[in-house]
CSV table of C-alpha atoms in Angstrom, one decimal:
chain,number,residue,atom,x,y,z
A,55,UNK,CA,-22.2,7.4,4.5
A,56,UNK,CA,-23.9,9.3,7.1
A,57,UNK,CA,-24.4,12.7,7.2
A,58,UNK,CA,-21.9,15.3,9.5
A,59,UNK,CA,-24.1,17.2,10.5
A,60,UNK,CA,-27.3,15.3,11.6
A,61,UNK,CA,-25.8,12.3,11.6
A,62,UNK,CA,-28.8,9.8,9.6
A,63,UNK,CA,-27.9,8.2,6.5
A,64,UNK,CA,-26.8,10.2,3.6
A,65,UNK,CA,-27.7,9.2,-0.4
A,66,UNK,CA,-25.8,9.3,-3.4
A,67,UNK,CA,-26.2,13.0,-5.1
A,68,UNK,CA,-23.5,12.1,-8.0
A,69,UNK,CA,-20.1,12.2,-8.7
A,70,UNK,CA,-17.9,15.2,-10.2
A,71,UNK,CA,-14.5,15.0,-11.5
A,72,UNK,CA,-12.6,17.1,-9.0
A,73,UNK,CA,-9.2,18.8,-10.3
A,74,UNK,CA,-10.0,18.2,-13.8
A,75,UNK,CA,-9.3,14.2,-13.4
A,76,UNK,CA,-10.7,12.5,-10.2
A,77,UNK,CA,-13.8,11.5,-9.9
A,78,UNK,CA,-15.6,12.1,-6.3
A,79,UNK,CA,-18.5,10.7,-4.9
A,80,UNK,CA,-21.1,13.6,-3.4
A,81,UNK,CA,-23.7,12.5,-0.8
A,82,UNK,CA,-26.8,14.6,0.3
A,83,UNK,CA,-28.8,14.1,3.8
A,84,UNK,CA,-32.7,13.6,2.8
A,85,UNK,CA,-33.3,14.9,6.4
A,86,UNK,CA,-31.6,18.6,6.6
A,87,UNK,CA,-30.2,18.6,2.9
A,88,UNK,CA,-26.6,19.0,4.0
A,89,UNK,CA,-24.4,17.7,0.9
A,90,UNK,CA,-20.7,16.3,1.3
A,91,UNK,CA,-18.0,14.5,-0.4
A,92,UNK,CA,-16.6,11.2,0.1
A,93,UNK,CA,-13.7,10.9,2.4
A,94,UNK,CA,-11.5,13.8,0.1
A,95,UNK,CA,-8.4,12.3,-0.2
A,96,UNK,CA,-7.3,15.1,-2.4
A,97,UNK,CA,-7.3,18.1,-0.4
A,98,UNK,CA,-3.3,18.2,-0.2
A,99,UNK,CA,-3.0,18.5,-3.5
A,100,UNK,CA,-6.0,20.8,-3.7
A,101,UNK,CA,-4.1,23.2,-1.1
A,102,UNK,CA,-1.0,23.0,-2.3
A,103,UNK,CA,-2.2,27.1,-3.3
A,104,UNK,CA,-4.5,28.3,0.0
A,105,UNK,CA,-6.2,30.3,-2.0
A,106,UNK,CA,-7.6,28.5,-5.0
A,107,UNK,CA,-7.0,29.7,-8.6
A,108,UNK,CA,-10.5,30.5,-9.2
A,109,UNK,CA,-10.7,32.8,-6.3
A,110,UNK,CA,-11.0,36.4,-7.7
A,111,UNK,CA,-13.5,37.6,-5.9
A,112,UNK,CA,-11.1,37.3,-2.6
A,113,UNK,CA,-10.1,41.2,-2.5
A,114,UNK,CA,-13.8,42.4,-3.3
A,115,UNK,CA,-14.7,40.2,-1.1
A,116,UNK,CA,-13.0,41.4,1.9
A,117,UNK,CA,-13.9,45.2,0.9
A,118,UNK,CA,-17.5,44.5,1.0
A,119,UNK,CA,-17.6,42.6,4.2
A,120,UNK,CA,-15.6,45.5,5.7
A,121,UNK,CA,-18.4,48.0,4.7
A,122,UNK,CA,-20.8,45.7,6.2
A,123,UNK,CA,-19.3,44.1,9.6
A,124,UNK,CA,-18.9,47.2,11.6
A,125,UNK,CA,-22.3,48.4,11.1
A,126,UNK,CA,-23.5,44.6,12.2
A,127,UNK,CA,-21.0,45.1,15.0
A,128,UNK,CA,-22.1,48.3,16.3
A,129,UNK,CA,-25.7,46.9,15.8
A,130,UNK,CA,-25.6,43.6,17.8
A,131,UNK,CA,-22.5,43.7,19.4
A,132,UNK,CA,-20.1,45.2,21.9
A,133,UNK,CA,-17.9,47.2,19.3
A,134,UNK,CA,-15.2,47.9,22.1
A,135,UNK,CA,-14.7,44.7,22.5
A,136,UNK,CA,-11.8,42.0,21.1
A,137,UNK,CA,-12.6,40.1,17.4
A,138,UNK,CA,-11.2,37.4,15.5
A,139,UNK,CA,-11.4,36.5,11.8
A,140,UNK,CA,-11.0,32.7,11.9
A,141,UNK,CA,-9.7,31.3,8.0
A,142,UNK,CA,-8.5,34.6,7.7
A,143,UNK,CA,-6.1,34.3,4.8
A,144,UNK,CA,-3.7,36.5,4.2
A,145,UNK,CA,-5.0,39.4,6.8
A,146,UNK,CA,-6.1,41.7,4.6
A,147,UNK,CA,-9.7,42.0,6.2
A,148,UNK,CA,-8.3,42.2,9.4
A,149,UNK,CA,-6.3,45.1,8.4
A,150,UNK,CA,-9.4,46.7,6.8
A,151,UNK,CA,-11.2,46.0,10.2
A,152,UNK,CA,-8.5,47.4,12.6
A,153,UNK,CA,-8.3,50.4,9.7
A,154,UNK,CA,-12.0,51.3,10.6
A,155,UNK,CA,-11.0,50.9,14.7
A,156,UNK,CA,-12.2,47.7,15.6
A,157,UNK,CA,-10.1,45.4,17.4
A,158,UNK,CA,-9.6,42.5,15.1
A,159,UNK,CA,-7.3,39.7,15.1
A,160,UNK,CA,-6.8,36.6,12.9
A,161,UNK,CA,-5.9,32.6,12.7
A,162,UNK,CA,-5.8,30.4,9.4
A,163,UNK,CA,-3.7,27.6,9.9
A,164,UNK,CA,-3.2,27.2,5.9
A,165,UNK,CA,-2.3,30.8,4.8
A,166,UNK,CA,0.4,33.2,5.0
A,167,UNK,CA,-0.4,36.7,7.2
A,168,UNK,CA,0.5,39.4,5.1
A,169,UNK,CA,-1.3,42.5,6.4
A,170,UNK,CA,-2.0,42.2,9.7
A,171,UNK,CA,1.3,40.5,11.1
A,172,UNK,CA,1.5,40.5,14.8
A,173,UNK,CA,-2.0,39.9,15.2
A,174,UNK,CA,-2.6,36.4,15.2
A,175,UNK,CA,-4.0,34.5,17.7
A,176,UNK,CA,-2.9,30.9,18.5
A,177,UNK,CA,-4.6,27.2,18.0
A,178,UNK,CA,-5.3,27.1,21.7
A,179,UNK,CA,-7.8,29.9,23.1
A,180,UNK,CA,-6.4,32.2,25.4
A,181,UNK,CA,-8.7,34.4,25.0
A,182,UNK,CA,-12.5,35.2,24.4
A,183,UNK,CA,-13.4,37.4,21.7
A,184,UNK,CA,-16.9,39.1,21.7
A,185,UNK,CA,-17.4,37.4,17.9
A,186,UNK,CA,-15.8,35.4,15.6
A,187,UNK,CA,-16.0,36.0,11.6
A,188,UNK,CA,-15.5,33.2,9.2
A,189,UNK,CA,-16.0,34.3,5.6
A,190,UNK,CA,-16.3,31.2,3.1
A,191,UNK,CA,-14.6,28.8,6.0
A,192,UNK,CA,-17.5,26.6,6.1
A,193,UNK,CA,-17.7,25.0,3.1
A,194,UNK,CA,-13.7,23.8,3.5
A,195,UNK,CA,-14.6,21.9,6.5
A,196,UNK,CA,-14.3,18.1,6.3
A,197,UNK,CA,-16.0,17.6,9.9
A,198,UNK,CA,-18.3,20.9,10.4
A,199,UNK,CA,-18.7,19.5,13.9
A,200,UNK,CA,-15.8,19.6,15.2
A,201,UNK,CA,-14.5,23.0,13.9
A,202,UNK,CA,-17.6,24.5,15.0
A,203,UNK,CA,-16.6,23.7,18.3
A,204,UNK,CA,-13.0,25.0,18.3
A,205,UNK,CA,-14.8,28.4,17.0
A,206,UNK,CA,-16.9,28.7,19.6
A,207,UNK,CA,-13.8,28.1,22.1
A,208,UNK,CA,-13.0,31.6,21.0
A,209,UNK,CA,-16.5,33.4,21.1
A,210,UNK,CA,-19.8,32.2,21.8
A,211,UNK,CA,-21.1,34.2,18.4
A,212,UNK,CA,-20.0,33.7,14.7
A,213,UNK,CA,-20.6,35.8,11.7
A,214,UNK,CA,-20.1,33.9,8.9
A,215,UNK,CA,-20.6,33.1,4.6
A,216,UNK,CA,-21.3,30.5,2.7
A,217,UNK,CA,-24.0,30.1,-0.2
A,218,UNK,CA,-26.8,28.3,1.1
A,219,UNK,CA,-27.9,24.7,-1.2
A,220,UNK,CA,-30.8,26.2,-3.5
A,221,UNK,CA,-34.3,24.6,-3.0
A,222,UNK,CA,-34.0,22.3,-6.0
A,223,UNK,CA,-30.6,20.6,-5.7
A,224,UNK,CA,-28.2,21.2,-9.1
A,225,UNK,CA,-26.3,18.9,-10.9
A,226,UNK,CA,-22.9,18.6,-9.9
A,227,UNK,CA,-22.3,20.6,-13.2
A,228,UNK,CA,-24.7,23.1,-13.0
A,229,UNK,CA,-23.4,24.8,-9.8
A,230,UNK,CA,-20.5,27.1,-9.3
A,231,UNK,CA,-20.4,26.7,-5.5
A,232,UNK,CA,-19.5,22.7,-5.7
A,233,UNK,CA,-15.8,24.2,-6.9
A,234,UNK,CA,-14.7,20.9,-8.6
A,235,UNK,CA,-12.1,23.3,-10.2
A,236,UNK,CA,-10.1,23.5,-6.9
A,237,UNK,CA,-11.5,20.8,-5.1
A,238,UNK,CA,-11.5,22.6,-1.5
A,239,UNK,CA,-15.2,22.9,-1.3
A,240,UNK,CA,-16.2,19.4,0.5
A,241,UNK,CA,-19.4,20.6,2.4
A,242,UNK,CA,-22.3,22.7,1.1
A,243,UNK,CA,-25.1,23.7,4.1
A,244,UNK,CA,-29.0,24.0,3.4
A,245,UNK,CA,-30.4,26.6,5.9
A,246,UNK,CA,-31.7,22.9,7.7
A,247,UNK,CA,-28.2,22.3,8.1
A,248,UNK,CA,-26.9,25.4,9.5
A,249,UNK,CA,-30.3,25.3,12.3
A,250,UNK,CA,-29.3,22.0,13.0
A,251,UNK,CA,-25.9,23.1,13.8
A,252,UNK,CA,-27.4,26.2,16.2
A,253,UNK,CA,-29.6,23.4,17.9
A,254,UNK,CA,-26.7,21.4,18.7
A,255,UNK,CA,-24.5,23.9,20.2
A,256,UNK,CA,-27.8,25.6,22.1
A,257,UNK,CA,-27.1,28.3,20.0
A,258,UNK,CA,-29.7,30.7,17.3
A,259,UNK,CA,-29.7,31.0,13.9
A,260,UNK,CA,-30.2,34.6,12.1
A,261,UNK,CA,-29.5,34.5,8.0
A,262,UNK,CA,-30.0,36.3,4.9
A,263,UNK,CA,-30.8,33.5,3.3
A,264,UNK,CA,-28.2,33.2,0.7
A,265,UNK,CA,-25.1,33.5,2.2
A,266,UNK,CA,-24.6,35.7,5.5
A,267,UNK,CA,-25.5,34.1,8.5
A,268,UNK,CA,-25.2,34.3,12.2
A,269,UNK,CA,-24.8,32.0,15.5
A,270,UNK,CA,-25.3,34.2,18.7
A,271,UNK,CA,-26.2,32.8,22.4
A,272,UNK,CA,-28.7,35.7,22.1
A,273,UNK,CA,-31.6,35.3,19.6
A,274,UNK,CA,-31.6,38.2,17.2
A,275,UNK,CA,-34.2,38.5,14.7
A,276,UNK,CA,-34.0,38.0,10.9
A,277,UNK,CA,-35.8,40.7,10.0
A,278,UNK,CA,-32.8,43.2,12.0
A,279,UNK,CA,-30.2,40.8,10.7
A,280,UNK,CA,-30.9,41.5,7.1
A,281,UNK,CA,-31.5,45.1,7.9
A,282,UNK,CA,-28.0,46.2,9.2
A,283,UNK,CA,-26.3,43.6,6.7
A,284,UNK,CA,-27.9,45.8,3.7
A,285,UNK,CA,-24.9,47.5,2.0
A,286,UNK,CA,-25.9,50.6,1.3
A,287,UNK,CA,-27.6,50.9,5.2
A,288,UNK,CA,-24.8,49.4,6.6
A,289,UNK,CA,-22.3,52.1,4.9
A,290,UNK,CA,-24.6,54.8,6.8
A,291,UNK,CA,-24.5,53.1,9.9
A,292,UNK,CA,-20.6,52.8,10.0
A,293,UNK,CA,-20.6,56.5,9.0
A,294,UNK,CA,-22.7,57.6,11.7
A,295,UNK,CA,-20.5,55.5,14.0
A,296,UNK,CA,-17.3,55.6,12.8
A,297,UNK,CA,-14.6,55.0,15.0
A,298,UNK,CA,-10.7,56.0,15.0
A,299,UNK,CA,-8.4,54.1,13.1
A,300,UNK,CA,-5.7,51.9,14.6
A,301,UNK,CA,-3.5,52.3,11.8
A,302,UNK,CA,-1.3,54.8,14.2
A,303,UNK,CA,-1.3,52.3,17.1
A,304,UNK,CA,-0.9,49.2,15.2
A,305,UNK,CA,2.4,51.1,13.3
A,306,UNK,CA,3.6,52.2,16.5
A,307,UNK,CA,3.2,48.4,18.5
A,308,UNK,CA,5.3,47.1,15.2
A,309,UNK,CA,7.8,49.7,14.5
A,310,UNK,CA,8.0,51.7,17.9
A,311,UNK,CA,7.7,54.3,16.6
A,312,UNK,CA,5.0,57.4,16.0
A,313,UNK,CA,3.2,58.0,12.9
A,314,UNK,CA,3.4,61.1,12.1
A,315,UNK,CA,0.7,63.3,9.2
């Protein structure tokens, strides 16, 4: 099998037993360390639930990132601009993001929009967004490739999570991240992988790296990167440059009518 992201022949890592009874075959790339799954014929059954049983970190989640993304926003970005939360799930950071005044809409083609209805965007671009934000997307992706590419048809910049392979490669039964549980995790990135991605799309890489990481057409440093993704300074930047809500607007484009206090 050959690796998806650099393309040169991938070796046998292990095999798991996926869903509590099949057992998968997991490749990793010598060459950039990316590790993938056979061909996962499971992934129906798998998302027959979007959002796996296991996830219940998915609220906290989204309230942390919204503490952090407008002060990278305001930071390295155009915050007046249009955004779009790509995997978005059931809205709720979208909501959170529109709550703090930036102008954030949403696609998932898997889950239900429950808090930020009337805001999604279609399959086909019609629009540019300044950046696109995909939290824990990446490691869903059977052909990185290719949905890389439909991202950047949206924005030529991506904000995004997923835990980066450690330095020594774990067992398959030693790891959290590899998610046999659910069986929706089918690629795992070293930070090789992910600047082998940036190359190929003439784009640069910025990361934590752990688990935040960014794709601009602009190099930004990884020294202001991790900076103004610290919690506790991004919480001070977004105070010092907080913006009105949309909550008002949003409630008056679905209901027609005012808000009042």
């Amino acid at each position: 099998m050959n690796c998806r992201i650099c393309a040169r022949p991938s070796v046998p890592l292990g095999n798991g037993l996926v869903l509590d009874k099949y057992t998968v075959q997991y490749y990793q790339c010598p060459h950039c360390r990316f590790i993938q799954t056979e061909e996962p014929y499971w992934l129906d059954e798998a998302y027959a639930s979007p959002i796996n049983i296991s996830d219940i970190g998915l609220v906290g989640r989204n309230v942390g990132w919204a503490k952090i993304v407008p002060a990278i926003v305001g930071a390295l970005f155009n915050a007046n601009s249009r955004f779009l939360d790509y995997g978005g799930g059931y809205g709720l950071f979208v909501r959170l993001m529109r709550d703090a005044g930036l102008d954030f809409y949403l696609y998932d083609k898997h889950c239900e929009n429950l808090f930020a209805r009337e805001f999604e965007v279609e399959a086909q671009p019609a629009d540019s967004f300044e950046l696109v934000t995909a939290f824990e997307v990446f490691e869903h992706l059977v052909e990185p490739r290719a949905e890389l590419r439909r991202m950047l048809d949206y924005a030529r910049n991506i904000l995004f999570t997923t835990v980066l392979v450690p330095d020594r490669t774990p067992a398959l039964t030693d790891w959290w991240y590899y998610g046999l549980e659910h069986g929706q995790h089918v690629a795992l990135y070293s930070r090789t992988a992910l600047a082998a991605l940036a190359q190929e799309f003439g784009l640069h890489l910025a990361s934590d790296g752990r688990q935040l990481h960014l794709f601009t057409e602009k190099p930004v440093h990884n020294t202001v990167f991790r900076l103004v993704s610290r919690y506790h300074l991004a919480v001070l930047l977004a105070r010092l440059r907080r913006r009105p809500s949309l909550l008002a607007q949003d409630y008056q484009k679905l209901t027609g009518k005012r808000l009042r206090a």
